[in-house]
Amino acid sequence: MNYLNLIDTAYTHFNRGDLTAYTDTLFASNVIAHFLPPELPAGRDGVLRYYQDLQRSFPDMRFELEGTVVQIDRVALRFHIDMTHKGDYNGLAVTGKHVVLRSIMFLRFSDDQVRECWLECDFIGLMRQLGAATLENQY
């Protein structure tokens, strides 16, 4: 299986706003998603809810791949998501600002699906773009 083709198909769904197709295409039902907060369910259902929560605040999310590294059954992605703040986000009222969320994701594949996933996002940078964080209140 060409993992990059699978990733491309999944993010085509993501960019169309079809998060169910995105998660169904890419993630195994029992994926271990190391980034999920404890209040979300485990597995693909939790990944779907994670992105649905983000989509409610930023309904025009658009994924842009910046770089990849593939090694046997693992893929590293560097990407950003362009989006506009159109819904409440973590208690922050709508700003209408266009923002960019820079991220890296590490994926482990088995049987043509992601079985394990790590995600790191620059949420401080996001909050700074939204006007909710400054250098002074980060530390």
JSON list of C-alpha atoms in Angstrom, two decimals:
[
{"chain": "A", "resi": 1, "resn": "MET", "atom": "CA", "xyz": [0.00, 0.00, 0.00]},
{"chain": "A", "resi": 2, "resn": "ASN", "atom": "CA", "xyz": [1.20, 3.48, -0.80]},
{"chain": "A", "resi": 3, "resn": "TYR", "atom": "CA", "xyz": [0.61, 5.32, 2.46]},
{"chain": "A", "resi": 4, "resn": "LEU", "atom": "CA", "xyz": [0.97, 8.74, 0.84]},
{"chain": "A", "resi": 5, "resn": "ASN", "atom": "CA", "xyz": [-1.88, 7.99, -1.59]},
{"chain": "A", "resi": 6, "resn": "LEU", "atom": "CA", "xyz": [-4.06, 6.93, 1.34]},
{"chain": "A", "resi": 7, "resn": "ILE", "atom": "CA", "xyz": [-3.15, 10.11, 3.23]},
{"chain": "A", "resi": 8, "resn": "ASP", "atom": "CA", "xyz": [-3.92, 12.20, 0.14]},
{"chain": "A", "resi": 9, "resn": "THR", "atom": "CA", "xyz": [-7.36, 10.57, -0.19]},
{"chain": "A", "resi": 10, "resn": "ALA", "atom": "CA", "xyz": [-8.09, 11.09, 3.51]},
{"chain": "A", "resi": 11, "resn": "TYR", "atom": "CA", "xyz": [-7.16, 14.76, 3.43]},
{"chain": "A", "resi": 12, "resn": "THR", "atom": "CA", "xyz": [-9.25, 15.32, 0.31]},
{"chain": "A", "resi": 13, "resn": "HIS", "atom": "CA", "xyz": [-12.21, 14.28, 2.50]},
{"chain": "A", "resi": 14, "resn": "PHE", "atom": "CA", "xyz": [-10.92, 16.53, 5.31]},
{"chain": "A", "resi": 15, "resn": "ASN", "atom": "CA", "xyz": [-10.75, 19.55, 2.99]},
{"chain": "A", "resi": 16, "resn": "ARG", "atom": "CA", "xyz": [-14.32, 18.90, 1.83]},
{"chain": "A", "resi": 17, "resn": "GLY", "atom": "CA", "xyz": [-15.45, 18.97, 5.46]},
{"chain": "A", "resi": 18, "resn": "ASP", "atom": "CA", "xyz": [-16.32, 15.25, 5.51]},
{"chain": "A", "resi": 19, "resn": "LEU", "atom": "CA", "xyz": [-14.61, 14.27, 8.73]},
{"chain": "A", "resi": 20, "resn": "THR", "atom": "CA", "xyz": [-16.35, 10.90, 8.92]},
{"chain": "A", "resi": 21, "resn": "ALA", "atom": "CA", "xyz": [-14.90, 9.89, 5.55]},
{"chain": "A", "resi": 22, "resn": "TYR", "atom": "CA", "xyz": [-11.52, 11.31, 6.64]},
{"chain": "A", "resi": 23, "resn": "THR", "atom": "CA", "xyz": [-11.37, 9.22, 9.81]},
{"chain": "A", "resi": 24, "resn": "ASP", "atom": "CA", "xyz": [-12.87, 6.11, 8.19]},
{"chain": "A", "resi": 25, "resn": "THR", "atom": "CA", "xyz": [-10.31, 6.26, 5.36]},
{"chain": "A", "resi": 26, "resn": "LEU", "atom": "CA", "xyz": [-7.24, 6.76, 7.50]},
{"chain": "A", "resi": 27, "resn": "PHE", "atom": "CA", "xyz": [-7.73, 5.38, 11.02]},
{"chain": "A", "resi": 28, "resn": "ALA", "atom": "CA", "xyz": [-8.37, 1.86, 12.31]},
{"chain": "A", "resi": 29, "resn": "SER", "atom": "CA", "xyz": [-11.42, 1.66, 14.57]},
{"chain": "A", "resi": 30, "resn": "ASN", "atom": "CA", "xyz": [-9.16, 0.88, 17.54]},
{"chain": "A", "resi": 31, "resn": "VAL", "atom": "CA", "xyz": [-6.39, 3.38, 16.69]},
{"chain": "A", "resi": 32, "resn": "ILE", "atom": "CA", "xyz": [-4.27, 4.46, 19.64]},
{"chain": "A", "resi": 33, "resn": "ALA", "atom": "CA", "xyz": [-4.41, 8.26, 19.37]},
{"chain": "A", "resi": 34, "resn": "HIS", "atom": "CA", "xyz": [-1.93, 9.64, 21.89]},
{"chain": "A", "resi": 35, "resn": "PHE", "atom": "CA", "xyz": [-3.22, 13.20, 21.49]},
{"chain": "A", "resi": 36, "resn": "LEU", "atom": "CA", "xyz": [-6.84, 12.72, 22.56]},
{"chain": "A", "resi": 37, "resn": "PRO", "atom": "CA", "xyz": [-7.94, 14.49, 25.73]},
{"chain": "A", "resi": 38, "resn": "PRO", "atom": "CA", "xyz": [-9.32, 12.16, 28.43]},
{"chain": "A", "resi": 39, "resn": "GLU", "atom": "CA", "xyz": [-12.92, 13.32, 27.99]},
{"chain": "A", "resi": 40, "resn": "LEU", "atom": "CA", "xyz": [-13.06, 11.91, 24.44]},
{"chain": "A", "resi": 41, "resn": "PRO", "atom": "CA", "xyz": [-13.59, 8.24, 23.67]},
{"chain": "A", "resi": 42, "resn": "ALA", "atom": "CA", "xyz": [-10.65, 6.11, 22.56]},
{"chain": "A", "resi": 43, "resn": "GLY", "atom": "CA", "xyz": [-10.16, 4.98, 18.99]},
{"chain": "A", "resi": 44, "resn": "ARG", "atom": "CA", "xyz": [-11.45, 6.35, 15.71]},
{"chain": "A", "resi": 45, "resn": "ASP", "atom": "CA", "xyz": [-14.60, 7.71, 17.39]},
{"chain": "A", "resi": 46, "resn": "GLY", "atom": "CA", "xyz": [-12.44, 9.92, 19.60]},
{"chain": "A", "resi": 47, "resn": "VAL", "atom": "CA", "xyz": [-10.39, 11.14, 16.64]},
{"chain": "A", "resi": 48, "resn": "LEU", "atom": "CA", "xyz": [-13.62, 12.01, 14.81]},
{"chain": "A", "resi": 49, "resn": "ARG", "atom": "CA", "xyz": [-14.97, 13.93, 17.83]},
{"chain": "A", "resi": 50, "resn": "TYR", "atom": "CA", "xyz": [-11.63, 15.76, 18.22]},
{"chain": "A", "resi": 51, "resn": "TYR", "atom": "CA", "xyz": [-11.82, 17.10, 14.68]},
{"chain": "A", "resi": 52, "resn": "GLN", "atom": "CA", "xyz": [-15.58, 17.75, 14.85]},
{"chain": "A", "resi": 53, "resn": "ASP", "atom": "CA", "xyz": [-14.99, 19.94, 17.92]},
{"chain": "A", "resi": 54, "resn": "LEU", "atom": "CA", "xyz": [-12.34, 21.88, 15.99]},
{"chain": "A", "resi": 55, "resn": "GLN", "atom": "CA", "xyz": [-14.61, 22.11, 12.93]},
{"chain": "A", "resi": 56, "resn": "ARG", "atom": "CA", "xyz": [-17.40, 23.72, 14.99]},
{"chain": "A", "resi": 57, "resn": "SER", "atom": "CA", "xyz": [-15.04, 26.60, 15.78]},
{"chain": "A", "resi": 58, "resn": "PHE", "atom": "CA", "xyz": [-13.28, 26.67, 12.41]},
{"chain": "A", "resi": 59, "resn": "PRO", "atom": "CA", "xyz": [-15.74, 25.34, 9.79]},
{"chain": "A", "resi": 60, "resn": "ASP", "atom": "CA", "xyz": [-13.55, 26.15, 6.78]},
{"chain": "A", "resi": 61, "resn": "MET", "atom": "CA", "xyz": [-10.52, 24.09, 7.88]},
{"chain": "A", "resi": 62, "resn": "ARG", "atom": "CA", "xyz": [-8.16, 23.32, 4.99]},
{"chain": "A", "resi": 63, "resn": "PHE", "atom": "CA", "xyz": [-5.20, 20.94, 5.33]},
{"chain": "A", "resi": 64, "resn": "GLU", "atom": "CA", "xyz": [-1.97, 21.77, 3.47]},
{"chain": "A", "resi": 65, "resn": "LEU", "atom": "CA", "xyz": [0.84, 19.22, 3.50]},
{"chain": "A", "resi": 66, "resn": "GLU", "atom": "CA", "xyz": [4.33, 20.72, 3.80]},
{"chain": "A", "resi": 67, "resn": "GLY", "atom": "CA", "xyz": [6.51, 17.63, 4.06]},
{"chain": "A", "resi": 68, "resn": "THR", "atom": "CA", "xyz": [6.62, 13.89, 4.69]},
{"chain": "A", "resi": 69, "resn": "VAL", "atom": "CA", "xyz": [9.05, 11.21, 5.74]},
{"chain": "A", "resi": 70, "resn": "VAL", "atom": "CA", "xyz": [8.17, 7.55, 5.16]},
{"chain": "A", "resi": 71, "resn": "GLN", "atom": "CA", "xyz": [10.04, 4.73, 6.87]},
{"chain": "A", "resi": 72, "resn": "ILE", "atom": "CA", "xyz": [8.67, 1.19, 6.46]},
{"chain": "A", "resi": 73, "resn": "ASP", "atom": "CA", "xyz": [5.30, 1.33, 8.33]},
{"chain": "A", "resi": 74, "resn": "ARG", "atom": "CA", "xyz": [5.63, 4.86, 9.72]},
{"chain": "A", "resi": 75, "resn": "VAL", "atom": "CA", "xyz": [4.92, 8.26, 8.23]},
{"chain": "A", "resi": 76, "resn": "ALA", "atom": "CA", "xyz": [5.79, 11.69, 9.59]},
{"chain": "A", "resi": 77, "resn": "LEU", "atom": "CA", "xyz": [3.78, 14.66, 8.32]},
{"chain": "A", "resi": 78, "resn": "ARG", "atom": "CA", "xyz": [4.49, 18.36, 8.65]},
{"chain": "A", "resi": 79, "resn": "PHE", "atom": "CA", "xyz": [1.44, 20.40, 7.75]},
{"chain": "A", "resi": 80, "resn": "HIS", "atom": "CA", "xyz": [-0.70, 23.40, 8.53]},
{"chain": "A", "resi": 81, "resn": "ILE", "atom": "CA", "xyz": [-4.42, 23.98, 8.63]},
{"chain": "A", "resi": 82, "resn": "ASP", "atom": "CA", "xyz": [-5.76, 27.28, 7.27]},
{"chain": "A", "resi": 83, "resn": "MET", "atom": "CA", "xyz": [-9.03, 28.25, 8.93]},
{"chain": "A", "resi": 84, "resn": "THR", "atom": "CA", "xyz": [-11.29, 31.08, 10.06]},
{"chain": "A", "resi": 85, "resn": "HIS", "atom": "CA", "xyz": [-12.51, 31.46, 13.65]},
{"chain": "A", "resi": 86, "resn": "LYS", "atom": "CA", "xyz": [-16.31, 31.37, 13.23]},
{"chain": "A", "resi": 87, "resn": "GLY", "atom": "CA", "xyz": [-17.43, 29.58, 16.42]},
{"chain": "A", "resi": 88, "resn": "ASP", "atom": "CA", "xyz": [-16.62, 29.62, 20.14]},
{"chain": "A", "resi": 89, "resn": "TYR", "atom": "CA", "xyz": [-13.20, 28.04, 20.75]},
{"chain": "A", "resi": 90, "resn": "ASN", "atom": "CA", "xyz": [-12.27, 26.99, 24.29]},
{"chain": "A", "resi": 91, "resn": "GLY", "atom": "CA", "xyz": [-14.30, 29.84, 25.73]},
{"chain": "A", "resi": 92, "resn": "LEU", "atom": "CA", "xyz": [-12.96, 32.39, 23.24]},
{"chain": "A", "resi": 93, "resn": "ALA", "atom": "CA", "xyz": [-15.75, 34.25, 21.45]},
{"chain": "A", "resi": 94, "resn": "VAL", "atom": "CA", "xyz": [-15.74, 34.40, 17.66]},
{"chain": "A", "resi": 95, "resn": "THR", "atom": "CA", "xyz": [-13.09, 36.73, 16.25]},
{"chain": "A", "resi": 96, "resn": "GLY", "atom": "CA", "xyz": [-13.59, 36.14, 12.53]},
{"chain": "A", "resi": 97, "resn": "LYS", "atom": "CA", "xyz": [-9.80, 35.99, 12.18]},
{"chain": "A", "resi": 98, "resn": "HIS", "atom": "CA", "xyz": [-8.09, 33.82, 9.59]},
{"chain": "A", "resi": 99, "resn": "VAL", "atom": "CA", "xyz": [-5.47, 31.70, 11.36]},
{"chain": "A", "resi": 100, "resn": "VAL", "atom": "CA", "xyz": [-2.93, 28.99, 10.58]},
{"chain": "A", "resi": 101, "resn": "LEU", "atom": "CA", "xyz": [-2.45, 25.99, 12.87]},
{"chain": "A", "resi": 102, "resn": "ARG", "atom": "CA", "xyz": [1.00, 24.47, 12.32]},
{"chain": "A", "resi": 103, "resn": "SER", "atom": "CA", "xyz": [1.31, 20.79, 13.21]},
{"chain": "A", "resi": 104, "resn": "ILE", "atom": "CA", "xyz": [3.29, 17.59, 12.97]},
{"chain": "A", "resi": 105, "resn": "MET", "atom": "CA", "xyz": [1.80, 14.11, 13.01]},
{"chain": "A", "resi": 106, "resn": "PHE", "atom": "CA", "xyz": [3.45, 10.71, 13.32]},
{"chain": "A", "resi": 107, "resn": "LEU", "atom": "CA", "xyz": [1.53, 7.69, 12.06]},
{"chain": "A", "resi": 108, "resn": "ARG", "atom": "CA", "xyz": [2.12, 3.94, 12.41]},
{"chain": "A", "resi": 109, "resn": "PHE", "atom": "CA", "xyz": [0.36, 1.83, 9.79]},
{"chain": "A", "resi": 110, "resn": "SER", "atom": "CA", "xyz": [-0.72, -1.80, 9.77]},
{"chain": "A", "resi": 111, "resn": "ASP", "atom": "CA", "xyz": [-3.11, -3.43, 7.29]},
{"chain": "A", "resi": 112, "resn": "ASP", "atom": "CA", "xyz": [-3.43, -0.15, 5.36]},
{"chain": "A", "resi": 113, "resn": "GLN", "atom": "CA", "xyz": [-4.78, 1.82, 8.32]},
{"chain": "A", "resi": 114, "resn": "VAL", "atom": "CA", "xyz": [-3.28, 4.02, 11.01]},
{"chain": "A", "resi": 115, "resn": "ARG", "atom": "CA", "xyz": [-2.99, 1.93, 14.17]},
{"chain": "A", "resi": 116, "resn": "GLU", "atom": "CA", "xyz": [-1.15, 4.51, 16.27]},
{"chain": "A", "resi": 117, "resn": "CYS", "atom": "CA", "xyz": [-0.97, 8.30, 16.00]},
{"chain": "A", "resi": 118, "resn": "TRP", "atom": "CA", "xyz": [0.87, 11.16, 17.68]},
{"chain": "A", "resi": 119, "resn": "LEU", "atom": "CA", "xyz": [-0.09, 14.78, 16.98]},
{"chain": "A", "resi": 120, "resn": "GLU", "atom": "CA", "xyz": [1.59, 18.01, 18.08]},
{"chain": "A", "resi": 121, "resn": "CYS", "atom": "CA", "xyz": [-0.03, 21.35, 17.24]},
{"chain": "A", "resi": 122, "resn": "ASP", "atom": "CA", "xyz": [1.14, 24.89, 17.90]},
{"chain": "A", "resi": 123, "resn": "PHE", "atom": "CA", "xyz": [-1.87, 25.90, 19.99]},
{"chain": "A", "resi": 124, "resn": "ILE", "atom": "CA", "xyz": [0.05, 28.78, 21.62]},
{"chain": "A", "resi": 125, "resn": "GLY", "atom": "CA", "xyz": [0.66, 30.17, 18.14]},
{"chain": "A", "resi": 126, "resn": "LEU", "atom": "CA", "xyz": [-3.02, 29.68, 17.35]},
{"chain": "A", "resi": 127, "resn": "MET", "atom": "CA", "xyz": [-4.12, 31.51, 20.51]},
{"chain": "A", "resi": 128, "resn": "ARG", "atom": "CA", "xyz": [-1.65, 34.30, 19.75]},
{"chain": "A", "resi": 129, "resn": "GLN", "atom": "CA", "xyz": [-3.17, 34.72, 16.28]},
{"chain": "A", "resi": 130, "resn": "LEU", "atom": "CA", "xyz": [-6.63, 34.87, 17.89]},
{"chain": "A", "resi": 131, "resn": "GLY", "atom": "CA", "xyz": [-5.42, 37.57, 20.29]},
{"chain": "A", "resi": 132, "resn": "ALA", "atom": "CA", "xyz": [-5.78, 35.38, 23.39]},
{"chain": "A", "resi": 133, "resn": "ALA", "atom": "CA", "xyz": [-2.07, 34.81, 24.13]},
{"chain": "A", "resi": 134, "resn": "THR", "atom": "CA", "xyz": [0.94, 37.09, 24.27]},
{"chain": "A", "resi": 135, "resn": "LEU", "atom": "CA", "xyz": [4.57, 36.38, 25.00]},
{"chain": "A", "resi": 136, "resn": "GLU", "atom": "CA", "xyz": [4.08, 37.73, 28.52]},
{"chain": "A", "resi": 137, "resn": "ASN", "atom": "CA", "xyz": [1.33, 35.27, 29.50]},
{"chain": "A", "resi": 138, "resn": "GLN", "atom": "CA", "xyz": [2.91, 32.13, 28.06]},
{"chain": "A", "resi": 139, "resn": "TYR", "atom": "CA", "xyz": [5.26, 31.44, 30.95]}
]
